[in-house]
Coordinates of C-alpha atoms and ligand atoms in Angstrom, one line a residue:
X220 CA -11.7 -13.9 9.6
X221 CA -13.6 -14.7 6.5
X222 CA -16.2 -17.4 6.8
X223 CA -17.3 -19.6 3.9
X224 CA -20.8 -20.7 3.1
X225 CA -22.4 -23.7 4.7
X226 CA -24.5 -24.3 1.5
X227 CA -23.6 -27.7 -0.2
X228 CA -24.3 -28.7 -3.8
X229 CA -23.7 -31.7 -6.0
X230 CA -23.5 -29.4 -9.0
X231 CA -20.1 -29.4 -10.8
X232 CA -19.9 -25.8 -12.2
X233 CA -17.0 -26.9 -14.5
X234 CA -18.8 -29.8 -16.2
X235 CA -20.1 -29.5 -19.8
X236 CA -23.7 -30.4 -20.4
X237 CA -26.9 -29.7 -18.5
X238 CA -27.2 -30.3 -14.7
X239 CA -30.4 -29.6 -12.8
X240 CA -30.0 -29.9 -9.0
X241 CA -30.2 -28.0 -5.8
X242 CA -28.2 -25.8 -3.4
X243 CA -28.8 -27.3 0.0
X244 CA -28.9 -24.9 2.9
X245 CA -28.8 -26.7 6.3
X246 CA -31.6 -25.7 8.6
X247 CA -32.9 -27.0 11.8
X248 CA -36.5 -25.9 12.5
X249 CA -38.8 -27.5 15.0
X250 CA -40.1 -30.2 12.6
X251 CA -36.8 -31.1 11.0
X252 CA -33.7 -31.2 13.2
X253 CA -31.1 -32.1 10.5
X254 CA -32.7 -31.0 7.3
X255 CA -31.9 -28.6 4.4
X256 CA -33.7 -26.0 2.4
X257 CA -33.3 -27.1 -1.3
X258 CA -32.8 -24.2 -3.6
X259 CA -33.2 -25.2 -7.3
X260 CA -30.3 -24.5 -9.6
X261 CA -29.3 -25.5 -13.1
X262 CA -26.0 -25.2 -14.9
X263 CA -25.8 -25.4 -18.7
X264 CA -22.3 -25.3 -20.1
X265 CA -20.8 -25.8 -23.5
X266 CA -17.1 -25.1 -24.2
X267 CA -15.6 -21.8 -23.4
X268 CA -17.4 -18.5 -23.3
X269 CA -18.8 -16.0 -20.8
X270 CA -20.6 -17.2 -17.7
X271 CA -24.0 -15.6 -17.2
X272 CA -25.9 -15.9 -13.9
X273 CA -29.7 -15.7 -14.3
X274 CA -31.8 -15.2 -11.2
X275 CA -35.6 -15.3 -10.6
X276 CA -37.5 -15.4 -7.4
X277 CA -35.5 -12.6 -5.7
X278 CA -38.9 -11.6 -4.6
X279 CA -41.3 -14.5 -4.2
X280 CA -44.4 -12.8 -5.7
X281 CA -42.8 -11.9 -9.1
X282 CA -43.5 -14.8 -11.4
X283 CA -42.4 -14.1 -15.0
X284 CA -38.7 -14.6 -14.3
X285 CA -39.1 -18.0 -12.6
X286 CA -41.4 -19.2 -15.4
X287 CA -39.0 -18.0 -18.2
X288 CA -36.0 -19.6 -16.5
X289 CA -37.8 -22.8 -15.8
X290 CA -38.7 -23.1 -19.5
X291 CA -35.1 -22.5 -20.5
X292 CA -33.9 -25.1 -18.0
X293 CA -36.2 -27.7 -19.6
X294 CA -35.9 -26.7 -23.2
X295 CA -32.3 -25.4 -23.8
X296 CA -29.9 -27.8 -25.4
X297 CA -26.3 -27.2 -24.3
X298 CA -25.2 -27.1 -28.0
X299 CA -27.3 -23.9 -28.3
X300 CA -24.9 -22.0 -26.1
X301 CA -21.2 -21.2 -26.0
X302 CA -20.2 -20.6 -22.5
X303 CA -22.0 -21.2 -19.2
X304 CA -25.5 -20.4 -17.8
X305 CA -26.0 -20.6 -14.1
X306 CA -29.8 -20.4 -13.5
X307 CA -31.4 -19.9 -10.1
X308 CA -35.1 -19.5 -10.9
X309 CA -36.4 -19.4 -7.4
X310 CA -33.4 -18.1 -5.4
X311 CA -35.4 -17.1 -2.3
X312 CA -37.2 -20.4 -2.3
X313 CA -39.2 -20.0 0.9
X314 CA -40.5 -16.7 -0.4
X315 CA -41.4 -18.2 -3.8
X316 CA -43.2 -21.1 -2.2
X317 CA -45.2 -18.7 0.0
X318 CA -45.8 -16.3 -3.0
X319 CA -44.5 -13.4 -0.8
X320 CA -42.0 -10.6 -1.4
X321 CA -40.2 -11.4 1.8
X322 CA -39.1 -14.7 3.3
X323 CA -41.6 -16.3 5.7
X324 CA -38.6 -17.9 7.5
X325 CA -36.9 -14.7 8.7
X326 CA -39.1 -11.9 7.4
X327 CA -36.3 -10.5 5.3
X328 CA -36.3 -9.0 1.8
X329 CA -33.5 -10.9 -0.1
X330 CA -32.9 -7.8 -2.2
X331 CA -31.9 -5.8 0.9
X332 CA -29.5 -8.4 2.3
X333 CA -26.4 -8.1 0.1
X334 CA -23.5 -8.8 0.5
X335 CA -25.1 -11.3 2.9
X336 CA -23.8 -13.2 5.9
X337 CA -22.6 -16.8 5.8
X338 CA -23.7 -17.4 9.4
X339 CA -26.7 -15.1 9.4
X340 CA -30.4 -15.9 8.9
X341 CA -31.5 -18.1 5.9
X342 CA -32.1 -15.1 3.6
X343 CA -28.7 -13.6 4.6
X344 CA -27.0 -16.9 3.9
X345 CA -28.5 -17.2 0.5
X346 CA -27.4 -13.7 -0.4
X347 CA -23.9 -14.5 0.8
X348 CA -23.7 -17.6 -1.4
X349 CA -24.9 -15.6 -4.5
X350 CA -22.4 -12.8 -3.7
X351 CA -19.3 -14.8 -2.6
X352 CA -19.7 -18.0 -4.8
X353 CA -21.9 -17.3 -7.8
X354 CA -20.8 -13.7 -8.6
X355 CA -17.2 -15.0 -8.5
X356 CA -18.0 -17.5 -11.3
X357 CA -19.9 -15.0 -13.4
X358 CA -19.1 -12.4 -16.0
X359 CA -22.7 -11.1 -16.3
X360 CA -25.9 -11.1 -14.1
X361 CA -29.6 -11.0 -15.1
X362 CA -31.9 -10.4 -12.1
X363 CA -35.5 -10.9 -13.3
X364 CA -38.0 -8.9 -11.3
X365 CA -41.7 -8.0 -11.8
X366 CA -44.0 -5.5 -10.1
X367 CA -44.9 -7.9 -7.3
X368 CA -48.0 -7.6 -5.2
X369 CA -47.8 -3.8 -4.6
X370 CA -46.9 -2.3 -8.0
X371 CA -47.9 -2.2 -11.7
X372 CA -44.8 -1.2 -13.7
X373 CA -44.1 -0.5 -17.4
X374 CA -42.3 -3.6 -18.8
X375 CA -38.7 -2.6 -18.7
X376 CA -35.0 -3.6 -18.5
X377 CA -33.1 -1.9 -15.7
X378 CA -29.7 -0.3 -15.8
X379 CA -27.9 -0.3 -12.4
X380 CA -25.3 2.4 -12.7
X381 CA -21.8 1.9 -11.3
X382 CA -20.8 4.6 -8.8
X383 CA -17.1 4.6 -9.9
X384 CA -16.9 2.8 -13.3
X385 CA -18.6 4.7 -16.1
X386 CA -17.4 2.1 -18.6
X387 CA -19.3 -0.6 -16.7
X388 CA -22.4 1.6 -16.6
X389 CA -22.2 2.0 -20.4
X390 CA -21.9 -1.8 -20.7
X391 CA -24.9 -2.3 -18.5
X392 CA -26.8 0.2 -20.6
X393 CA -26.0 -1.6 -23.8
X394 CA -26.9 -5.0 -22.4
X395 CA -30.2 -3.6 -21.0
X396 CA -31.0 -1.9 -24.3
X397 CA -30.3 -5.3 -26.1
X398 CA -33.0 -6.8 -23.9
X399 CA -35.4 -4.9 -26.1
X400 CA -38.2 -4.1 -23.5
X401 CA -40.4 -1.1 -24.3
X402 CA -38.4 0.9 -21.7
X403 CA -34.8 0.8 -20.6
X404 CA -34.7 2.4 -17.2
X405 CA -31.7 3.7 -15.2
X406 CA -32.6 3.0 -11.6
X407 CA -30.5 2.6 -8.5
X408 CA -33.0 2.3 -5.7
X409 CA -32.0 5.7 -4.3
X410 CA -28.4 4.4 -4.0
X411 CA -29.2 1.5 -1.7
X412 CA -26.1 -0.7 -1.8
X413 CA -27.9 -3.9 -0.5
X414 CA -29.6 -5.0 -3.7
X415 CA -28.4 -7.9 -5.8
X416 CA -27.8 -5.7 -8.8
X417 CA -25.9 -3.0 -6.9
X418 CA -23.8 -5.7 -5.4
X419 CA -23.2 -7.4 -8.8
X420 CA -22.1 -4.1 -10.3
X421 CA -19.7 -3.5 -7.4
X422 CA -18.3 -7.0 -8.2
X423 CA -17.7 -5.8 -11.7
X424 CA -20.4 -7.9 -13.5
X425 CA -22.3 -6.7 -16.5
X426 CA -25.7 -6.4 -14.9
X427 CA -29.3 -6.2 -16.2
X428 CA -32.4 -6.1 -14.1
X429 CA -36.0 -6.2 -15.2
X430 CA -39.5 -5.1 -14.2
X431 CA -41.9 -7.3 -16.1
X432 CA -45.3 -7.8 -14.7
X433 CA -47.8 -6.4 -12.2
X434 CA -49.8 -7.0 -9.1
X435 CA -48.4 -10.5 -8.3
X436 CA -50.0 -11.8 -11.5
X437 CA -48.6 -13.6 -14.5
X438 CA -48.8 -11.2 -17.5
X439 CA -48.9 -12.6 -21.1
X440 CA -47.2 -9.6 -22.7
X441 CA -44.5 -9.5 -20.0
X442 CA -43.7 -13.2 -20.4
X443 CA -43.2 -12.6 -24.1
X444 CA -41.1 -9.5 -23.6
X445 CA -39.1 -11.3 -21.0
X446 CA -38.4 -14.5 -22.8
X447 CA -37.3 -12.7 -25.9
X448 CA -35.3 -10.2 -23.8
X449 CA -33.3 -12.9 -22.0
X450 CA -32.3 -14.5 -25.3
X451 CA -31.5 -11.0 -26.7
X452 CA -29.1 -10.3 -23.8
X453 CA -27.5 -13.8 -24.1
X454 CA -27.0 -13.1 -27.8
X455 CA -25.6 -9.6 -27.0
X456 CA -23.1 -11.3 -24.6
X457 CA -22.1 -13.9 -27.2
X458 CA -23.4 -16.9 -25.3
X459 CA -26.2 -17.6 -27.7
X460 CA -26.0 -17.4 -31.4
X461 CA -28.0 -15.3 -33.7
X462 CA -29.1 -11.7 -33.5
X463 CA -32.6 -12.2 -32.1
X464 CA -33.3 -8.6 -31.3
X465 CA -36.7 -7.6 -32.6
X466 CA -38.6 -4.4 -32.0
X467 CA -40.7 -4.3 -28.8
X468 CA -44.4 -4.4 -29.2
X469 CA -44.7 -0.6 -29.1
X470 CA -42.8 -0.7 -32.5
X471 CA -40.8 2.4 -31.4
X472 CA -37.6 0.7 -30.1
X473 CA -36.8 0.9 -26.4
X474 CA -37.2 4.3 -24.8
X475 CA -34.3 5.2 -22.5
X476 CA -35.5 6.8 -19.2
X477 CA -34.2 7.3 -15.7
X478 CA -35.7 7.7 -12.2
X479 CA -34.6 11.2 -11.2
X480 CA -33.7 10.2 -7.6
X481 CA -36.1 11.0 -4.7
X482 CA -38.1 13.5 -6.9
X483 CA -39.4 10.5 -8.9
X484 CA -41.2 8.9 -6.0
X485 CA -44.7 9.8 -4.8
X486 CA -45.7 8.5 -1.3
X487 CA -49.1 8.4 0.3
X488 CA -49.6 11.3 2.8
X489 CA -52.1 9.4 4.9
X490 CA -53.8 6.1 5.8
X491 CA -56.8 5.4 3.7
X492 CA -57.7 4.3 0.2
X493 CA -55.7 5.8 -2.7
X494 CA -57.6 7.0 -5.8
X495 CA -55.0 7.3 -8.6
X496 CA -55.5 10.0 -11.3
X497 CA -53.3 8.4 -14.0
X498 CA -52.6 5.2 -15.7
X499 CA -48.9 4.0 -16.0
X500 CA -47.3 5.5 -19.1
X501 CA -49.2 8.8 -18.7
X502 CA -47.4 12.2 -19.1
X503 CA -46.9 13.9 -15.7
X504 CA -46.6 17.5 -14.8
X505 CA -44.6 18.6 -11.7
X506 CA -47.0 19.8 -8.9
X507 CA -50.0 18.0 -10.4
X508 CA -52.1 15.8 -8.1
X509 CA -51.2 12.1 -8.4
X510 CA -54.4 11.1 -6.7
X511 CA -56.4 11.4 -3.4
X512 CA -56.3 9.4 -0.2
X513 CA -59.9 8.9 0.9
X514 CA -61.1 8.3 4.5
X515 CA -63.9 5.7 3.8
X516 CA -65.1 5.6 7.5
X517 CA -65.2 9.4 7.7
X518 CA -67.0 10.6 4.5
X519 CA -67.4 14.2 5.8
X520 CA -63.6 14.6 5.8
X521 CA -62.0 16.0 2.7
X522 CA -59.6 13.6 0.9
X523 CA -55.9 14.4 1.0
X524 CA -53.9 14.8 -2.3
X525 CA -50.5 13.3 -3.1
X526 CA -48.6 15.4 -5.7
X527 CA -45.9 14.7 -8.2
X528 CA -42.5 16.3 -7.5
X529 CA -41.2 16.2 -11.1
X530 CA -42.5 16.2 -14.7
X531 CA -42.1 13.1 -16.8
X532 CA -43.9 9.8 -17.4
X533 CA -45.7 7.6 -14.8
X534 CA -43.5 4.4 -14.7
X535 CA -45.1 2.5 -11.8
X536 CA -48.1 2.9 -9.7
X537 CA -49.5 1.2 -6.6
X538 CA -51.8 -1.8 -7.0
X539 CA -53.7 -2.3 -3.7
X540 CA -56.1 0.5 -2.9
X541 CA -55.4 0.5 0.8
X542 CA -52.5 2.7 1.8
X543 CA -50.5 3.8 4.8
X544 CA -48.4 6.9 5.2
X545 CA -45.2 6.5 3.2
X546 CA -46.5 3.8 0.8
X547 CA -45.2 4.3 -2.7
X548 CA -48.2 5.2 -4.9
X549 CA -46.3 6.3 -8.0
X550 CA -42.8 6.5 -9.7
X551 CA -42.1 9.1 -12.4
X552 CA -39.3 8.7 -15.0
X553 CA -37.7 11.3 -17.2
X554 CA -36.1 10.9 -20.6
X555 CA -32.3 10.2 -20.7
X556 CA -30.8 13.1 -22.5
X557 CA -29.1 12.2 -25.8
X558 CA -25.4 11.9 -25.4
Ligands
CA697 CA1 -38.8 -7.0 -7.3

Protein backbone atom coordinates (compact mmCIF):
# COMPACT_ATOMS: atom_id res chain seq x y z
CA UNK A 1 0.00 0.00 0.00
CA UNK A 2 1.28 3.45 -0.90
CA UNK A 3 1.83 5.78 2.03
CA UNK A 4 1.64 9.54 1.67
CA UNK A 5 3.94 12.09 3.22
CA UNK A 6 3.33 13.38 6.74
CA UNK A 7 4.89 16.74 5.80
CA UNK A 8 2.40 19.62 6.10
CA UNK A 9 2.58 23.06 4.46
CA UNK A 10 0.50 26.23 4.25
CA UNK A 11 1.89 26.91 0.76
CA UNK A 12 -0.78 26.87 -1.96
CA UNK A 13 1.11 25.64 -5.02
CA UNK A 14 -1.66 26.86 -7.34
CA UNK A 15 -1.79 30.48 -6.15
CA UNK A 16 -0.37 33.32 -8.25
CA UNK A 17 2.16 35.66 -6.62
CA UNK A 18 5.01 35.06 -4.17
CA UNK A 19 4.68 32.86 -1.09
CA UNK A 20 7.52 32.24 1.35
CA UNK A 21 6.88 29.58 3.98
CA UNK A 22 7.92 26.19 5.25
CA UNK A 23 7.38 22.51 4.81
CA UNK A 24 6.77 21.23 8.32
CA UNK A 25 8.07 17.76 9.03
CA UNK A 26 6.74 16.39 12.34
CA UNK A 27 9.50 15.19 14.65
CA UNK A 28 9.59 14.15 18.26
CA UNK A 29 13.09 14.35 19.72
CA UNK A 30 13.92 14.38 23.45
CA UNK A 31 13.62 18.17 23.82
CA UNK A 32 10.48 18.65 21.69
CA UNK A 33 7.74 16.02 21.93
CA UNK A 34 5.29 17.47 19.38
CA UNK A 35 7.45 19.67 17.19
CA UNK A 36 8.30 20.03 13.53
CA UNK A 37 11.44 20.58 11.45
CA UNK A 38 10.62 23.65 9.32
CA UNK A 39 12.11 23.41 5.83
CA UNK A 40 12.10 26.73 3.95
CA UNK A 41 10.22 26.86 0.64
CA UNK A 42 9.05 29.61 -1.69
CA UNK A 43 6.67 29.50 -4.62
CA UNK A 44 6.61 32.27 -7.22
CA UNK A 45 3.88 31.88 -9.81
CA UNK A 46 2.55 34.01 -12.61
CA UNK A 47 -0.02 32.70 -15.06
CA UNK A 48 0.62 29.60 -17.07
CA UNK A 49 3.99 28.20 -18.05
CA UNK A 50 6.44 25.52 -17.01
CA UNK A 51 7.06 24.66 -13.37
CA UNK A 52 10.71 24.60 -12.35
CA UNK A 53 11.85 23.11 -9.06
CA UNK A 54 15.06 24.75 -7.79
CA UNK A 55 16.94 23.00 -5.00
CA UNK A 56 19.89 24.06 -2.83
CA UNK A 57 21.23 22.52 0.37
CA UNK A 58 21.04 18.94 -0.91
CA UNK A 59 24.40 18.79 0.85
CA UNK A 60 24.65 21.14 3.82
CA UNK A 61 28.24 22.30 3.17
CA UNK A 62 27.62 23.61 -0.38
CA UNK A 63 26.68 27.25 -0.14
CA UNK A 64 26.46 28.94 -3.54
CA UNK A 65 23.07 27.34 -4.41
CA UNK A 66 21.34 28.38 -1.17
CA UNK A 67 22.70 31.94 -1.45
CA UNK A 68 21.60 32.26 -5.10
CA UNK A 69 18.11 30.90 -4.38
CA UNK A 70 17.71 33.07 -1.28
CA UNK A 71 18.52 36.16 -3.31
CA UNK A 72 15.99 35.16 -5.97
CA UNK A 73 13.32 34.54 -3.33
CA UNK A 74 13.85 38.05 -1.93
CA UNK A 75 14.32 39.94 -5.20
CA UNK A 76 12.24 38.27 -7.89
CA UNK A 77 8.95 39.91 -8.77
CA UNK A 78 6.27 37.43 -9.93
CA UNK A 79 5.73 39.62 -13.02
CA UNK A 80 9.28 38.74 -14.13
CA UNK A 81 8.33 35.11 -14.73
CA UNK A 82 5.78 33.18 -16.75
CA UNK A 83 4.99 29.91 -15.03
CA UNK A 84 5.97 28.70 -11.58
CA UNK A 85 9.16 28.46 -9.55
CA UNK A 86 9.23 26.16 -6.52
CA UNK A 87 12.36 27.02 -4.56
CA UNK A 88 13.81 24.94 -1.75
CA UNK A 89 17.15 26.60 -0.93
CA UNK A 90 18.04 24.48 2.11
CA UNK A 91 16.22 21.21 1.45
CA UNK A 92 18.22 19.13 3.91
CA UNK A 93 17.73 21.83 6.56
CA UNK A 94 19.44 20.04 9.50
CA UNK A 95 22.54 19.44 7.35
CA UNK A 96 22.54 23.08 6.15
CA UNK A 97 22.26 24.40 9.73
CA UNK A 98 25.13 22.12 10.76
CA UNK A 99 27.22 22.98 7.67
CA UNK A 100 27.65 19.28 6.99
CA UNK A 101 27.31 17.11 3.90
CA UNK A 102 25.15 14.61 5.77
CA UNK A 103 22.28 15.12 8.20
CA UNK A 104 23.23 15.28 11.89
CA UNK A 105 19.77 13.86 12.68
CA UNK A 106 20.12 10.45 11.04
CA UNK A 107 23.62 10.54 9.53
CA UNK A 108 22.25 10.13 6.00
CA UNK A 109 23.34 11.70 2.72
CA UNK A 110 20.11 13.16 1.26
CA UNK A 111 21.51 12.55 -2.24
CA UNK A 112 21.65 8.78 -1.65
CA UNK A 113 18.09 8.53 -0.27
CA UNK A 114 15.88 8.70 -3.36
CA UNK A 115 13.10 7.79 -3.94
CA UNK A 116 12.85 8.14 -0.16
CA UNK A 117 10.50 6.66 2.39
CA UNK A 118 7.43 8.47 3.79
CA UNK A 119 7.79 6.67 7.12
CA UNK A 120 11.59 6.46 7.19
CA UNK A 121 14.11 8.66 8.96
CA UNK A 122 13.98 12.45 8.53
CA UNK A 123 16.26 12.55 5.49
CA UNK A 124 14.35 9.69 3.84
CA UNK A 125 11.06 11.50 4.48
CA UNK A 126 12.33 14.73 2.90
CA UNK A 127 13.56 12.81 -0.17
CA UNK A 128 10.17 11.12 -0.46
CA UNK A 129 8.38 14.50 -0.37
CA UNK A 130 10.62 15.87 -3.11
CA UNK A 131 10.12 12.73 -5.18
CA UNK A 132 6.40 12.10 -4.70
CA UNK A 133 5.04 15.63 -4.27
CA UNK A 134 7.42 18.20 -5.82
CA UNK A 135 8.63 16.17 -8.84
CA UNK A 136 4.93 15.54 -9.64
CA UNK A 137 4.35 19.31 -9.85
CA UNK A 138 7.47 20.10 -11.89
CA UNK A 139 8.51 20.04 -15.54
CA UNK A 140 12.16 20.77 -14.81
CA UNK A 141 14.59 20.45 -11.91
CA UNK A 142 17.74 22.38 -11.00
CA UNK A 143 19.86 20.81 -8.25
CA UNK A 144 22.53 23.31 -7.18
CA UNK A 145 25.62 21.60 -5.77
CA UNK A 146 29.14 22.78 -5.02
CA UNK A 147 32.35 20.96 -4.16
CA UNK A 148 31.52 20.72 -0.46
CA UNK A 149 34.12 20.17 2.24
CA UNK A 150 36.10 17.46 0.47
CA UNK A 151 36.40 18.61 -3.16
CA UNK A 152 37.56 21.47 -5.37
CA UNK A 153 35.70 21.20 -8.70
CA UNK A 154 35.80 23.15 -11.97
CA UNK A 155 32.63 25.32 -12.09
CA UNK A 156 30.21 23.30 -14.18
CA UNK A 157 26.66 22.41 -15.11
CA UNK A 158 25.90 18.70 -14.87
CA UNK A 159 24.01 16.57 -17.38
CA UNK A 160 22.39 13.52 -15.79
CA UNK A 161 21.85 11.14 -18.70
CA UNK A 162 18.65 9.10 -18.98
CA UNK A 163 19.16 5.33 -19.19
CA UNK A 164 16.29 4.77 -21.62
CA UNK A 165 15.27 8.15 -23.04
CA UNK A 166 17.91 9.67 -25.36
CA UNK A 167 15.55 12.54 -26.16
CA UNK A 168 15.47 13.55 -22.48
CA UNK A 169 19.27 13.23 -22.26
CA UNK A 170 19.50 15.63 -25.21
CA UNK A 171 17.07 18.07 -23.51
CA UNK A 172 19.14 17.88 -20.32
CA UNK A 173 22.29 18.55 -22.33
CA UNK A 174 20.78 21.62 -24.00
CA UNK A 175 19.49 22.99 -20.68
CA UNK A 176 22.87 22.40 -18.98
CA UNK A 177 24.69 24.05 -21.90
CA UNK A 178 22.30 27.02 -21.58
CA UNK A 179 23.50 27.41 -17.97
CA UNK A 180 26.72 28.69 -19.53
CA UNK A 181 29.24 27.43 -16.97
CA UNK A 182 32.83 27.02 -18.18
CA UNK A 183 32.22 23.24 -18.31
CA UNK A 184 29.15 21.14 -19.16
CA UNK A 185 29.76 17.70 -17.67
CA UNK A 186 27.95 14.42 -18.33
CA UNK A 187 28.09 12.64 -14.98
CA UNK A 188 25.91 9.88 -13.52
CA UNK A 189 27.63 9.04 -10.21
CA UNK A 190 28.65 5.64 -11.62
CA UNK A 191 24.99 4.84 -12.30
CA UNK A 192 23.82 5.33 -8.71
CA UNK A 193 20.00 5.57 -8.93
CA UNK A 194 19.57 7.11 -5.46
CA UNK A 195 20.55 10.71 -6.32
CA UNK A 196 18.03 13.56 -6.70
CA UNK A 197 18.99 14.16 -10.34
CA UNK A 198 18.88 10.46 -11.34
CA UNK A 199 15.48 10.24 -9.69
CA UNK A 200 14.21 13.40 -11.42
CA UNK A 201 15.33 12.06 -14.79
CA UNK A 202 13.49 8.79 -14.16
CA UNK A 203 10.41 10.93 -13.37
CA UNK A 204 10.80 12.54 -16.82
CA UNK A 205 11.92 16.02 -15.68
CA UNK A 206 14.37 18.14 -17.65
CA UNK A 207 17.21 18.10 -15.16
CA UNK A 208 20.32 20.23 -14.62
CA UNK A 209 22.82 19.83 -11.80
CA UNK A 210 25.77 22.03 -10.90
CA UNK A 211 29.14 21.88 -9.22
CA UNK A 212 30.00 25.45 -8.31
CA UNK A 213 32.44 26.02 -5.51
CA UNK A 214 35.11 24.37 -3.46
CA UNK A 215 36.15 23.22 -0.05
CA UNK A 216 33.02 24.26 1.85
CA UNK A 217 33.72 27.93 1.08
CA UNK A 218 31.71 30.63 -0.72
CA UNK A 219 33.40 31.37 -4.03
CA UNK A 220 32.91 34.74 -5.73
CA UNK A 221 33.37 33.47 -9.29
CA UNK A 222 31.06 30.50 -8.69
CA UNK A 223 28.36 32.76 -7.24
CA UNK A 224 28.51 34.86 -10.39
CA UNK A 225 28.51 31.85 -12.73
CA UNK A 226 25.68 30.25 -10.74
CA UNK A 227 23.41 33.31 -10.55
CA UNK A 228 23.74 33.94 -14.25
CA UNK A 229 23.39 30.23 -15.02
CA UNK A 230 20.12 29.80 -13.14
CA UNK A 231 18.60 32.76 -15.02
CA UNK A 232 19.98 31.38 -18.29
CA UNK A 233 18.27 28.02 -17.72
CA UNK A 234 15.00 29.72 -16.74
CA UNK A 235 15.20 31.75 -19.96
CA UNK A 236 15.99 28.56 -21.92
CA UNK A 237 12.89 26.90 -20.42
CA UNK A 238 10.72 29.92 -21.26
CA UNK A 239 9.96 30.85 -17.63
CA UNK A 240 12.00 34.06 -17.70
CA UNK A 241 12.12 36.54 -20.52
CA UNK A 242 15.18 37.60 -22.41
CA UNK A 243 18.12 35.70 -23.76
CA UNK A 244 20.53 36.36 -20.94
CA UNK A 245 23.17 33.88 -22.04
CA UNK A 246 26.59 35.46 -22.01
CA UNK A 247 29.92 33.74 -22.54
CA UNK A 248 31.45 32.24 -19.40
CA UNK A 249 34.52 33.96 -17.97
CA UNK A 250 36.88 31.73 -19.93
CA UNK A 251 35.53 33.43 -23.05
CA UNK A 252 35.61 30.10 -24.87
CA UNK A 253 32.01 28.97 -24.46
CA UNK A 254 31.12 25.99 -22.35
CA UNK A 255 33.34 22.94 -22.91
CA UNK A 256 31.40 19.66 -23.10
CA UNK A 257 33.07 16.82 -21.21
CA UNK A 258 32.08 13.58 -19.50
CA UNK A 259 33.31 11.44 -16.63
CA UNK A 260 34.33 8.18 -18.34
CA UNK A 261 32.89 5.88 -15.66
CA UNK A 262 35.10 4.22 -13.08
CA UNK A 263 38.26 5.04 -15.06
CA UNK A 264 37.73 8.72 -14.24
CA UNK A 265 38.11 8.32 -10.48
CA UNK A 266 41.40 8.21 -8.58
CA UNK A 267 41.28 6.87 -5.03
CA UNK A 268 43.85 7.06 -2.26
CA UNK A 269 45.75 3.76 -1.93
CA UNK A 270 46.65 4.29 1.73
CA UNK A 271 46.05 6.25 4.93
CA UNK A 272 48.24 9.32 5.22
CA UNK A 273 48.55 12.77 3.70
CA UNK A 274 47.99 13.24 -0.03
CA UNK A 275 50.38 15.44 -2.01
CA UNK A 276 48.61 16.30 -5.31
CA UNK A 277 50.73 16.74 -8.44
CA UNK A 278 48.20 18.74 -10.51
CA UNK A 279 45.83 21.65 -10.19
CA UNK A 280 42.24 21.24 -11.42
CA UNK A 281 41.94 21.90 -15.14
CA UNK A 282 45.38 20.33 -15.86
CA UNK A 283 45.86 17.97 -18.80
CA UNK A 284 46.25 14.40 -17.56
CA UNK A 285 47.99 11.36 -19.10
CA UNK A 286 46.84 7.80 -18.37
CA UNK A 287 49.27 6.01 -16.05
CA UNK A 288 50.80 9.23 -14.74
CA UNK A 289 51.06 9.73 -10.99
CA UNK A 290 48.24 11.84 -9.53
CA UNK A 291 50.19 12.36 -6.32
CA UNK A 292 51.77 10.66 -3.33
CA UNK A 293 50.41 9.49 0.00
CA UNK A 294 52.97 10.38 2.69
CA UNK A 295 53.35 8.65 6.06
CA UNK A 296 54.19 11.63 8.24
CA UNK A 297 54.89 9.59 11.37
CA UNK A 298 57.19 7.20 9.47
CA UNK A 299 59.49 9.43 7.40
CA UNK A 300 61.77 6.52 6.47
CA UNK A 301 58.92 4.82 4.61
CA UNK A 302 58.60 5.63 0.90
CA UNK A 303 55.38 7.43 -0.09
CA UNK A 304 52.85 5.48 -2.18
CA UNK A 305 51.64 6.84 -5.53
CA UNK A 306 48.06 7.13 -6.80
CA UNK A 307 47.86 6.93 -10.61
CA UNK A 308 45.42 8.15 -13.25
CA UNK A 309 43.49 5.45 -15.13
CA UNK A 310 42.68 7.58 -18.18
CA UNK A 311 43.90 10.60 -20.10
CA UNK A 312 41.89 13.82 -20.02
CA UNK A 313 41.54 16.86 -17.80
CA UNK A 314 41.54 17.06 -13.99
CA UNK A 315 37.94 18.02 -13.13
CA UNK A 316 37.99 17.71 -9.35
CA UNK A 317 40.53 17.10 -6.65
CA UNK A 318 40.46 16.45 -2.94
CA UNK A 319 40.66 19.43 -0.56
CA UNK A 320 41.75 18.03 2.84
CA UNK A 321 45.32 16.70 2.92
CA UNK A 322 44.50 13.83 5.25
CA UNK A 323 43.30 10.71 3.40
CA UNK A 324 42.13 7.18 4.09
CA UNK A 325 42.16 4.28 1.64
CA UNK A 326 39.41 4.77 -0.96
CA UNK A 327 39.07 8.54 -0.53
CA UNK A 328 38.52 10.21 -3.89
CA UNK A 329 41.61 12.33 -4.59
CA UNK A 330 40.90 13.19 -8.23
CA UNK A 331 38.32 12.98 -11.03
CA UNK A 332 39.32 13.09 -14.72
CA UNK A 333 36.97 14.10 -17.55
CA UNK A 334 37.34 13.51 -21.28
CA UNK A 335 35.96 15.60 -24.12
CA UNK A 336 32.53 14.68 -25.45
CA UNK A 337 33.07 13.63 -29.06
CA UNK A 338 31.42 15.88 -31.61
CA UNK A 339 28.14 14.46 -32.89
CA1 LIG B 1 27.12 17.86 -3.64
